[in-house]
Short mmCIF file of C-alpha atoms in Angstrom, two decimals:
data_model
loop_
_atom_site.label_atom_id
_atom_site.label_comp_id
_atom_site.label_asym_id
_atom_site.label_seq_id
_atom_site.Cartn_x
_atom_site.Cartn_y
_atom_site.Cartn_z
CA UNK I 1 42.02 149.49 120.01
CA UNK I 2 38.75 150.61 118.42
CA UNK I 3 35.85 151.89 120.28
CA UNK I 4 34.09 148.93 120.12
CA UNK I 5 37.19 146.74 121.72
CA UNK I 6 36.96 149.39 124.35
CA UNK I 7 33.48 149.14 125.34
CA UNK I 8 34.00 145.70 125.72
CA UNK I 9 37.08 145.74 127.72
CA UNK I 10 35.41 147.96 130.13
CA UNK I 11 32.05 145.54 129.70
CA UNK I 12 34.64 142.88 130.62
CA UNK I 13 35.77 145.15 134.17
CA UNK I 14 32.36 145.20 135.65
CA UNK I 15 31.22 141.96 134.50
CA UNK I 16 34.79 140.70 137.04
CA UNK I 17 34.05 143.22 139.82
CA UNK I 18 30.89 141.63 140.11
CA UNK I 19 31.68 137.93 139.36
CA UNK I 20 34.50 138.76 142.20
CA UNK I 21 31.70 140.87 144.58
CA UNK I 22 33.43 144.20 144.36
CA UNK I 23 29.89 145.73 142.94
CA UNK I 24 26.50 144.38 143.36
CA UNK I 25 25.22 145.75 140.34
CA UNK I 26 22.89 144.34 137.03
CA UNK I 27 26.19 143.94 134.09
CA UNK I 28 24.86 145.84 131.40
CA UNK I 29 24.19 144.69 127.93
CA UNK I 30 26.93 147.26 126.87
CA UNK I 31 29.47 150.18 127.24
CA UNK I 32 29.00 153.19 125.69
CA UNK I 33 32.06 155.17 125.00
CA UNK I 34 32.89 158.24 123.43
CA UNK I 35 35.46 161.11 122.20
CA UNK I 36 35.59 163.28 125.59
CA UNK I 37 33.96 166.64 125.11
CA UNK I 38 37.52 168.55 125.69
CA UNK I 39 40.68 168.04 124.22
CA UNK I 40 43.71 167.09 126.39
CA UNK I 41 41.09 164.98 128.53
CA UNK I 42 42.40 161.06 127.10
CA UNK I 43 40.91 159.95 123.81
CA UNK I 44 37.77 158.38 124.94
CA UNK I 45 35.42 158.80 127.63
CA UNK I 46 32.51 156.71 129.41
CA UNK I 47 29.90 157.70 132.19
CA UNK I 48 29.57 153.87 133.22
CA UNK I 49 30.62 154.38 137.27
CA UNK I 50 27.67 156.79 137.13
CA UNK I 51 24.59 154.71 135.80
CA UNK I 52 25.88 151.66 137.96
CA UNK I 53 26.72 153.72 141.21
CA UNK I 54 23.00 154.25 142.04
CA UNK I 55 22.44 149.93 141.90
CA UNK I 56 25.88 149.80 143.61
CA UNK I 57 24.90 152.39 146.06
CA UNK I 58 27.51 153.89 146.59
CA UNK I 59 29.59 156.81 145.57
CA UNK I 60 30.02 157.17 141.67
CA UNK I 61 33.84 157.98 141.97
CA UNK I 62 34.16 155.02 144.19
CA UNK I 63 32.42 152.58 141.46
CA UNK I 64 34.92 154.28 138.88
CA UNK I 65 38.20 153.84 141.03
CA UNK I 66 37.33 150.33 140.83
CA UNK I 67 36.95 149.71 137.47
CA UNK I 68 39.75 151.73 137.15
CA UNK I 69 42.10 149.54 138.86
CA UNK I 70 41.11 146.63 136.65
CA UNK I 71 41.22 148.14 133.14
CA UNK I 72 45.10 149.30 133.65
CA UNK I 73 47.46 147.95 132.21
CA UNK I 74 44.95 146.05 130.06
CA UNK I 75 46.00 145.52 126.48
CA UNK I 76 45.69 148.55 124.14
CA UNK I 77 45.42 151.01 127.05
CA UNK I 78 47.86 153.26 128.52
CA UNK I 79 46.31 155.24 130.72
CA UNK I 80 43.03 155.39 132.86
CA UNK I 81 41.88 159.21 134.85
CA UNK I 82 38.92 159.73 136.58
CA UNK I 83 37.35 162.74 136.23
CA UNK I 84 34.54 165.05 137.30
CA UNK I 85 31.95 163.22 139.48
CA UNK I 86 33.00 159.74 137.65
CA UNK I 87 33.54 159.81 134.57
CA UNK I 88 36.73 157.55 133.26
CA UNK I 89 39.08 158.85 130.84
CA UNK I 90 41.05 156.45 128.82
CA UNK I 91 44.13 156.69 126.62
CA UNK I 92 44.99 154.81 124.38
CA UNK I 93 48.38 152.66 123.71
CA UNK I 94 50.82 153.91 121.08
CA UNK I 95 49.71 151.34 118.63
CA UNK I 96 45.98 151.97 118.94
CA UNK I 97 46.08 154.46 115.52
CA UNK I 98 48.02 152.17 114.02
CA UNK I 99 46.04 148.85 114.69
CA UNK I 100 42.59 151.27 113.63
CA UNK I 101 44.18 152.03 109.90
CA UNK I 102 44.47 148.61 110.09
CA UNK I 103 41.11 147.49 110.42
CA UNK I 104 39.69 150.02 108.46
CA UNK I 105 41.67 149.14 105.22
CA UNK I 106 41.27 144.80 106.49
CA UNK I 107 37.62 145.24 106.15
CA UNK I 108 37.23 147.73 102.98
CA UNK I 109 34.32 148.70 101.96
CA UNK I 110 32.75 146.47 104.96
CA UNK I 111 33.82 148.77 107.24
CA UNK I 112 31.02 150.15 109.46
CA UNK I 113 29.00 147.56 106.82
CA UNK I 114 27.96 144.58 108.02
CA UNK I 115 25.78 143.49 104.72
CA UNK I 116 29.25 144.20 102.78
CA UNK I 117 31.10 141.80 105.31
CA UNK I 118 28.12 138.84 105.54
CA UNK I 119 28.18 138.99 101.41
CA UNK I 120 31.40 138.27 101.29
CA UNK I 121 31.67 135.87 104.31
CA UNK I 122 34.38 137.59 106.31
CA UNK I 123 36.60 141.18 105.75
CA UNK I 124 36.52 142.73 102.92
CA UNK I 125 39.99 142.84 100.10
CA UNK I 126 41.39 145.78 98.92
CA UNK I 127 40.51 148.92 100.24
CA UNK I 128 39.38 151.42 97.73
CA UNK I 129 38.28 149.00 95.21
CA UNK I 130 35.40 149.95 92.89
CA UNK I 131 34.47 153.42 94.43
CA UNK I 132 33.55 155.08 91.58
CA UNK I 133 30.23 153.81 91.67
CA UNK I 134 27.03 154.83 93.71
CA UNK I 135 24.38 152.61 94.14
CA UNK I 136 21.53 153.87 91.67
CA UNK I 137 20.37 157.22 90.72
CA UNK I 138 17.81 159.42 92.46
CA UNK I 139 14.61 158.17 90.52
CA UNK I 140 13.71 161.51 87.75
CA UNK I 141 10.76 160.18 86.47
CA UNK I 142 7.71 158.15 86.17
CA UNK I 143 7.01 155.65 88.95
CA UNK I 144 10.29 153.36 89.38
CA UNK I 145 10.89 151.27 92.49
CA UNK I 146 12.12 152.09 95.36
CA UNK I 147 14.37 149.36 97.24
CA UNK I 148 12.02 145.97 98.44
CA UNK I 149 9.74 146.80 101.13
CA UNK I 150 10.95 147.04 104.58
CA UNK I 151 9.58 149.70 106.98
CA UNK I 152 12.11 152.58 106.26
CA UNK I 153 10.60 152.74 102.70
CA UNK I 154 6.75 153.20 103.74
CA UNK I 155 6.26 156.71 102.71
CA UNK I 156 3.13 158.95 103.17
CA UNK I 157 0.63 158.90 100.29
CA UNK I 158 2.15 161.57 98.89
CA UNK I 159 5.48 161.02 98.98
CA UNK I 160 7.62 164.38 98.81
CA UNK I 161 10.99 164.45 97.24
CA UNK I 162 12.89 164.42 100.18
CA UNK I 163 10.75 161.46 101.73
CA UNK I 164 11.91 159.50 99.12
CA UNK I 165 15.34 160.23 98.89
CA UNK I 166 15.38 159.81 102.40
CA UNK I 167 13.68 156.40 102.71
CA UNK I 168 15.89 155.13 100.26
CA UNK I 169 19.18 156.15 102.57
CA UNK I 170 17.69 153.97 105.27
CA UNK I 171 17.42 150.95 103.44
CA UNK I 172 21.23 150.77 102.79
CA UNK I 173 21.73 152.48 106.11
CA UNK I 174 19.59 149.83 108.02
CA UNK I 175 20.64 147.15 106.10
CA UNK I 176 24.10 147.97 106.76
CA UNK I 177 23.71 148.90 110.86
CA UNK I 178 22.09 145.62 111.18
CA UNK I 179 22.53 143.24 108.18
CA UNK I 180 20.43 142.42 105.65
CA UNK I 181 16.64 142.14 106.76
CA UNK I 182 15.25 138.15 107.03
CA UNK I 183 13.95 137.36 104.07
CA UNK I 184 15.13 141.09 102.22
CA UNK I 185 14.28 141.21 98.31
CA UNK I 186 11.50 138.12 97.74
CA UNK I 187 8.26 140.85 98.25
CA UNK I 188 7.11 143.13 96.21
CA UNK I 189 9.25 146.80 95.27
CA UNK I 190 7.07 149.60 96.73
CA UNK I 191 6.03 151.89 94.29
CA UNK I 192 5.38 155.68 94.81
CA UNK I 193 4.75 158.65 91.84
CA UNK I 194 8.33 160.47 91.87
CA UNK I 195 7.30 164.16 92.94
CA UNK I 196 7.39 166.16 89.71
CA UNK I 197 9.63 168.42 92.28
CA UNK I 198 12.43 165.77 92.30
CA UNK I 199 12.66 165.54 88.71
CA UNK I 200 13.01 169.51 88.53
CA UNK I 201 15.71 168.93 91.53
CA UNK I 202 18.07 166.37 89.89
CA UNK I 203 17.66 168.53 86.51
CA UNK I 204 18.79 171.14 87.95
CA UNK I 205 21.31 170.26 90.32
CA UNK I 206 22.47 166.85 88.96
CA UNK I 207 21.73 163.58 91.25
CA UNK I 208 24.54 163.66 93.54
CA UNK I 209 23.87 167.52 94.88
CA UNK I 210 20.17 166.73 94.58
CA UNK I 211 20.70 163.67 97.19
CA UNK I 212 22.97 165.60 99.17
CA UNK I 213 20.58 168.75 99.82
CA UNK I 214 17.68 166.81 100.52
CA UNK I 215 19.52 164.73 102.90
CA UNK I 216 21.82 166.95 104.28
CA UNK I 217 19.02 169.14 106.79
CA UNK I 218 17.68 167.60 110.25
CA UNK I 219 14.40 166.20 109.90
CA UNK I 220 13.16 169.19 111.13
CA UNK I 221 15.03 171.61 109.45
CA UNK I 222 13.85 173.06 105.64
CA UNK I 223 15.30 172.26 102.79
CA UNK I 224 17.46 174.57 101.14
CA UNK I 225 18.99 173.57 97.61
CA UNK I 226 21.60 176.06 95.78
CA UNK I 227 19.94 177.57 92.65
CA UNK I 228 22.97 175.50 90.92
CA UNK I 229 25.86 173.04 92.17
CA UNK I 230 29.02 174.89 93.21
CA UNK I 231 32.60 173.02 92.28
CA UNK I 232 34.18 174.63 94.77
CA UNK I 233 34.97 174.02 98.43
CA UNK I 234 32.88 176.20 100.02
CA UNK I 235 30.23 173.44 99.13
CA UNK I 236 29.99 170.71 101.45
CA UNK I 237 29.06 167.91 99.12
CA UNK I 238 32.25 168.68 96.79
CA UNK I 239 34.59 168.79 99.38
CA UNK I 240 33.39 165.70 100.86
CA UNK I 241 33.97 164.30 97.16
CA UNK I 242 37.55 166.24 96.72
CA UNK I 243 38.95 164.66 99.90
CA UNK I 244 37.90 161.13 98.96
CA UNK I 245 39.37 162.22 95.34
CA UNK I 246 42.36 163.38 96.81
CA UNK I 247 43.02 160.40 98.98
CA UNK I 248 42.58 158.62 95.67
CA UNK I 249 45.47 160.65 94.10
CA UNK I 250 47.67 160.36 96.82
CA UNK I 251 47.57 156.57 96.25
CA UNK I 252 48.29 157.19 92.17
CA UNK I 253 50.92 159.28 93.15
CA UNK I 254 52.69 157.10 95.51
CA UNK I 255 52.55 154.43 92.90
CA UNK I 256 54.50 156.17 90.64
CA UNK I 257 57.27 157.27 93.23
CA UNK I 258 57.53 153.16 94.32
CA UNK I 259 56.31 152.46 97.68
CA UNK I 260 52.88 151.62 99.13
CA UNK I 261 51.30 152.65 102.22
CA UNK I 262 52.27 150.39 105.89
CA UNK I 263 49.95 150.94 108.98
CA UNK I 264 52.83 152.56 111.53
CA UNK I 265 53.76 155.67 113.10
CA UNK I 266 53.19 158.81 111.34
CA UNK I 267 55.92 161.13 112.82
CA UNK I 268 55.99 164.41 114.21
CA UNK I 269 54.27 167.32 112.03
CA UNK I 270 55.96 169.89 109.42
CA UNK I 271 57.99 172.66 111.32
CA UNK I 272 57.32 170.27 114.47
CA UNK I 273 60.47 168.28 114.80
CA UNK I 274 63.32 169.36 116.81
CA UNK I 275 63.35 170.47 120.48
CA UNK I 276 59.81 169.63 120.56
CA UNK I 277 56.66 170.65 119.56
CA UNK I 278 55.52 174.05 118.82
CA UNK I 279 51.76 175.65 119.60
CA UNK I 280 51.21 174.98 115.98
CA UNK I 281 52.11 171.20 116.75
CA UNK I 282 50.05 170.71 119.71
CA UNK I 283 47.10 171.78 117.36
CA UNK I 284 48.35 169.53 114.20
CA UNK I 285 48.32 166.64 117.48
CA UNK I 286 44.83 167.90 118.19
CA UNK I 287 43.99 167.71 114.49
CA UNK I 288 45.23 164.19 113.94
CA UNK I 289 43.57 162.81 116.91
CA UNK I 290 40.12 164.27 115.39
CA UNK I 291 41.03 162.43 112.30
CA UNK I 292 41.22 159.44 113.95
CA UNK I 293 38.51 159.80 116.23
CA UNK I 294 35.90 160.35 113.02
CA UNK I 295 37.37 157.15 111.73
CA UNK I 296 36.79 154.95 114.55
CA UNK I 297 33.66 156.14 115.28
CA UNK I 298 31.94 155.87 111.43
CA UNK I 299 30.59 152.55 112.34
CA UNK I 300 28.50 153.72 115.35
CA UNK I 301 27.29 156.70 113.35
CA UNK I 302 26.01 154.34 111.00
CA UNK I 303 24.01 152.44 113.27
CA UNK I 304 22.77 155.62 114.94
CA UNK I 305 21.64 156.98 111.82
CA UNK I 306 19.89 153.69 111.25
CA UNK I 307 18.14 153.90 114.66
CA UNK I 308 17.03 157.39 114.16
CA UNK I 309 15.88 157.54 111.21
CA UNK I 310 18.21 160.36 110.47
CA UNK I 311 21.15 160.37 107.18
CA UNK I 312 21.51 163.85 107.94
CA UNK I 313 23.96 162.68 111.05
CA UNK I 314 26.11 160.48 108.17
CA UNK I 315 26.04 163.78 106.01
CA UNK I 316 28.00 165.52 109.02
CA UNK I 317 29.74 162.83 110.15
CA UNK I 318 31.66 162.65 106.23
CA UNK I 319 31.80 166.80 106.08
CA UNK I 320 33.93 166.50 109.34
CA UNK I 321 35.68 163.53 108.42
CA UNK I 322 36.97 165.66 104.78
CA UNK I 323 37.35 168.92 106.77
CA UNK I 324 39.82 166.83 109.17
CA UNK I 325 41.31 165.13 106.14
CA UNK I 326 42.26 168.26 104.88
CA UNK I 327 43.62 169.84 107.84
CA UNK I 328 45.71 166.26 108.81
CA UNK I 329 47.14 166.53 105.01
CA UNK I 330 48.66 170.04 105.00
CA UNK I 331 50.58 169.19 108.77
CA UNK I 332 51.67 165.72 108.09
CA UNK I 333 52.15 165.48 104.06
CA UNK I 334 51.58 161.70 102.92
CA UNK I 335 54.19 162.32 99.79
CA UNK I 336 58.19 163.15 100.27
CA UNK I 337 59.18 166.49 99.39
CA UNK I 338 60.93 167.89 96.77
CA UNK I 339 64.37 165.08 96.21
CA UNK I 340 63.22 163.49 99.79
CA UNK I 341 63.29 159.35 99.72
CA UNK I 342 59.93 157.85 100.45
CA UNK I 343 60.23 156.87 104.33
CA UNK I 344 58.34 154.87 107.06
CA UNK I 345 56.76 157.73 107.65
CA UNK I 346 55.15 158.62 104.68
CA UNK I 347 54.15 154.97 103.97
CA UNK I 348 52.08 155.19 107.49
CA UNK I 349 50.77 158.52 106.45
CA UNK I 350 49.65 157.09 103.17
CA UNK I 351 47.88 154.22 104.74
CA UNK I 352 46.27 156.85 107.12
CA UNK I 353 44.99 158.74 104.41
CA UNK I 354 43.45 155.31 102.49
CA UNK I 355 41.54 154.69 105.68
CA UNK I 356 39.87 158.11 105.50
CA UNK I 357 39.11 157.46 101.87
CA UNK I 358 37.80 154.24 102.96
CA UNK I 359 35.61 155.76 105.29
CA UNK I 360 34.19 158.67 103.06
CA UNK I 361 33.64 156.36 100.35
CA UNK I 362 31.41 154.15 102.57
CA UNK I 363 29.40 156.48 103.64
CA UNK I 364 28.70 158.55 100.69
CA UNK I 365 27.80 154.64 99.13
CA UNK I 366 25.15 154.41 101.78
CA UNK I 367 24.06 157.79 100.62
CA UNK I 368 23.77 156.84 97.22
CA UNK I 369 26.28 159.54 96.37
CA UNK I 370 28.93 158.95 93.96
CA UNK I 371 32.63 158.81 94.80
CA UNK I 372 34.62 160.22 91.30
CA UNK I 373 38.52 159.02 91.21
CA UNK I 374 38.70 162.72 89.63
CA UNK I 375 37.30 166.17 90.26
#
């Protein structure tokens, strides 16, 4: 069960308690739901029995022991808690990670997209197809276009270089939160100078770090670009780009040793199996849970970013997503060890690992950040 199947099986439990006259309440247009802010507190969270207990009047606890009652045992949910002054707790069914690799690799490169899936008509193929590619490079010089007009790419008479780098994200980012724009492409390309400082940037730093420090900073935060790129993974914007690489490799490898990755169980961490788990299990548990929890929740940070004008929360969303990578990786290996058979596991760890490619590669697309097979 993804997020979004979530919010709408909770959307689905007030819309019956008040069909059925167990609340008096206005249904809402939708559920928000989130990753609780603790760990060991379910795997989502939503503060719905406290906006409808003041229209219900009555108790916000009361409003959530209600709901409660009707979301268990629904499909895709194992548990339900209420906790604090009303907020529900839900975890999820064994098959929930499963069934969310699934989707993610099902749709592709539509994932979180929704002008990749309406181009196509439906899901998207292969995951992982045709990554390589970004989708244009950071203009360098003289007055080139940016994408056709739409009101993320009006930019102040003198545009600087992060205004345009930035209103270029939120074409692809709006068009993708939302679909693409009525009527998208038939005006005229808006033209702006390209600040002479851009030019210098890109020079400098190449497009891909160039993009990725201008975007990378809050809105109101300065800008603060490296005197020159770093390879290494102290900087963000390679190790974003090493753990899609990786992921890629993992694939290539598995290829070689004969299997292919299967959606399924993932099995217990390294050092973990045995008479249970260790402290350093319960973490890799923790870690794994983040992993999954970045993945679900790409497609909402898209649209959030869209809404807000703001790239800079995709930029943190993928530098959490490859800092989780890499930490899931080294306590559940994707590739047998040593003269070790390729096993169910390890096929559902591969998959695992293609959805977080998936994901990374998506969003550094929308960035217009390139996604190299090698690094």
């Amino acid at each position: 069960m993804t997020p979004a199947e979530l919010s709408r099986t909770v959307l689905r439990s007030v819309r019956g308690a008040v069909e059925e006259q167990e609340l008096s309440v206005p249904v809402p247009a939708r559920i928000v739901v989130q990753p609780p802010p603790r760990p060991g507190c379910g795997d989502y969270a939503s503060n719905v029995a406290l906006q409808l207990a003041r229209d219900a009047g009555r108790p916000a606890r009361e409003v959530a022991e209600i709901l409660r009652k009707r979301l268990i045992g629904s499909a895709g949910i194992a548990g339900v808690e209420i906790a604090g002054p009303g907020f529900l707790n839900f975890t999820l069914g064994d098959g929930a990670q499963a069934a969310l690799v699934r989707e993610v690799l099902s749709q592709g490169d539509g994932y979180g997209d929704r002008s990749a899936r309406s181009a196509r008509g439906g899901p998207a193929g292969e995951a992982g197809a045709g990554r390589g590619e970004a989708p244009g490079p950071v203009p360098t010089s003289g007055r080139e276009p940016l994408p056709a007009h739409r009101p993320d790419a009006a930019l102040p008479s003198t545009p600087t270089a992060r205004d345009v780098v930035v209103a270029e994200a939120l074409v692809r980012l709006r068009a993708a939160a939302e679909g693409p724009a009525e009527g998208e492409g038939a005006g005229e390309a808006v033209t702006h100078p390209v600040p002479p400082e851009l030019s210098a940037l890109v020079a400098r730093l190449g497009a891909d770090e160039a993009r990725w420090a201008l975007l990378r900073p809050a809105a109101q935060d300065p800008v603060r670009a490296p005197e020159r790129p770093v390879q290494r993974e102290s900087n963000p914007r390679f190790r974003v780009q090493y753990a899609y690489a990786r992921a890629r490799a993992l694939g290539r490898y598995a290829q070689e040793l004969g299997f292919r990755s299967e959606p399924g169980d993932i099995g217990a961490p390294v050092g973990a199996r045995g008479a249970g788990l260790s402290a350093g299990g319960a973490s890799a548990a923790q870690t794994l849970q983040t992993f999954h929890t970045l993945l679900a929740t790409y497609p909402s940070v898209i649209e959030t970013a869209a809404r807000l004008r703001a790239p800079d929360r995709v930029v943190r969303h993928l530098e959490a997503t490859a800092d989780a990578f890499f930490r899931w990786h080294d306590d559940y290996p994707p590739l047998p060890v040593g003269e070790q058979k390729p096993l169910a596991v390890h096929r559902a760890r591969l998959a695992l690992a293609e959805a977080g490619r998936t994901v990374l590669a998506n969003g550094l697309r929308l960035l217009g950040i390139s996604a190299p097979e090698h690094l």
